[in-house]
Coordinates of C-alpha atoms in Angstrom, one line a residue:
X869 CA 0.0 0.0 0.0
X870 CA 2.8 2.5 0.8
X871 CA 4.3 2.1 -2.6
X872 CA 1.3 3.9 -4.0
X873 CA 2.7 7.1 -2.5
X874 CA 5.9 6.8 -4.7
X875 CA 3.8 6.0 -7.8
X876 CA 1.6 9.0 -7.1
X877 CA 4.7 11.2 -6.7
X878 CA 6.1 10.1 -10.1
X879 CA 2.7 10.6 -11.8
X880 CA 2.7 14.2 -10.4
X881 CA 6.3 14.7 -11.6
X882 CA 5.1 13.6 -15.1
X883 CA 2.3 16.0 -15.0
X884 CA 4.6 18.8 -13.8
X885 CA 6.9 18.2 -16.8
X886 CA 3.9 18.8 -19.0
X887 CA 3.2 22.2 -17.4
X888 CA 4.1 25.2 -19.4
X889 CA 3.8 27.7 -16.6
X890 CA 6.6 27.7 -14.0
X891 CA 4.1 28.4 -11.2
X892 CA 2.1 25.3 -12.0
X893 CA 5.3 23.3 -12.5
X894 CA 6.6 24.2 -9.0
X895 CA 3.2 23.7 -7.4
X896 CA 2.8 20.2 -8.9
X897 CA 6.4 19.4 -7.9
X898 CA 5.5 20.3 -4.3
X899 CA 2.7 17.6 -4.4
X900 CA 5.0 15.1 -6.2
X901 CA 7.9 15.5 -3.8
X902 CA 5.7 15.6 -0.8
X903 CA 4.2 12.3 -1.8
X904 CA 7.6 10.7 -2.3
X905 CA 8.7 12.2 1.0
X906 CA 5.7 10.6 2.7
X907 CA 6.6 7.2 1.1
X908 CA 10.2 7.5 2.2
X909 CA 9.3 8.5 5.7
X910 CA 6.9 5.5 6.0
X911 CA 9.7 3.2 4.7
X912 CA 12.2 4.7 7.2
X913 CA 14.4 6.0 4.3
X914 CA 15.5 9.1 6.2
X915 CA 17.9 10.4 3.6
X916 CA 15.4 10.1 0.8
X917 CA 12.7 11.8 3.0
X918 CA 15.0 14.6 4.0
X919 CA 16.1 15.4 0.4
X920 CA 12.5 15.4 -0.8
X921 CA 11.4 17.6 2.1
X922 CA 14.1 20.0 1.1
X923 CA 12.8 20.0 -2.5
X924 CA 9.3 20.6 -1.2
X925 CA 10.5 23.7 0.8
X926 CA 12.5 25.1 -2.1
X927 CA 9.7 24.7 -4.6
X928 CA 7.1 26.0 -2.2
X929 CA 9.2 29.1 -1.5
X930 CA 9.7 29.7 -5.2
X931 CA 5.9 29.3 -5.9
X932 CA 5.1 31.8 -3.2
X933 CA 7.7 34.3 -4.7
X934 CA 6.2 33.9 -8.1
X935 CA 2.7 34.4 -6.8
X936 CA 3.9 37.6 -4.9
X937 CA 5.6 38.8 -8.1
X938 CA 2.4 38.4 -10.1
X939 CA 0.3 40.5 -7.8

């Protein structure tokens, strides 16, 4: 059951690569990497979870900066 999280994460990454707008790309990557982070945490893969958590934070910050710039 837990491997569904990693599959969901990769599906979101595929969708993100189809996005033309950078805001959508980063937003979808937050979902994708968050999903993979949840999988890694559940499997006690601390290194993988930490890296994906870092990617979530970076992409979330950039998405917020892009939103702020567009206002």
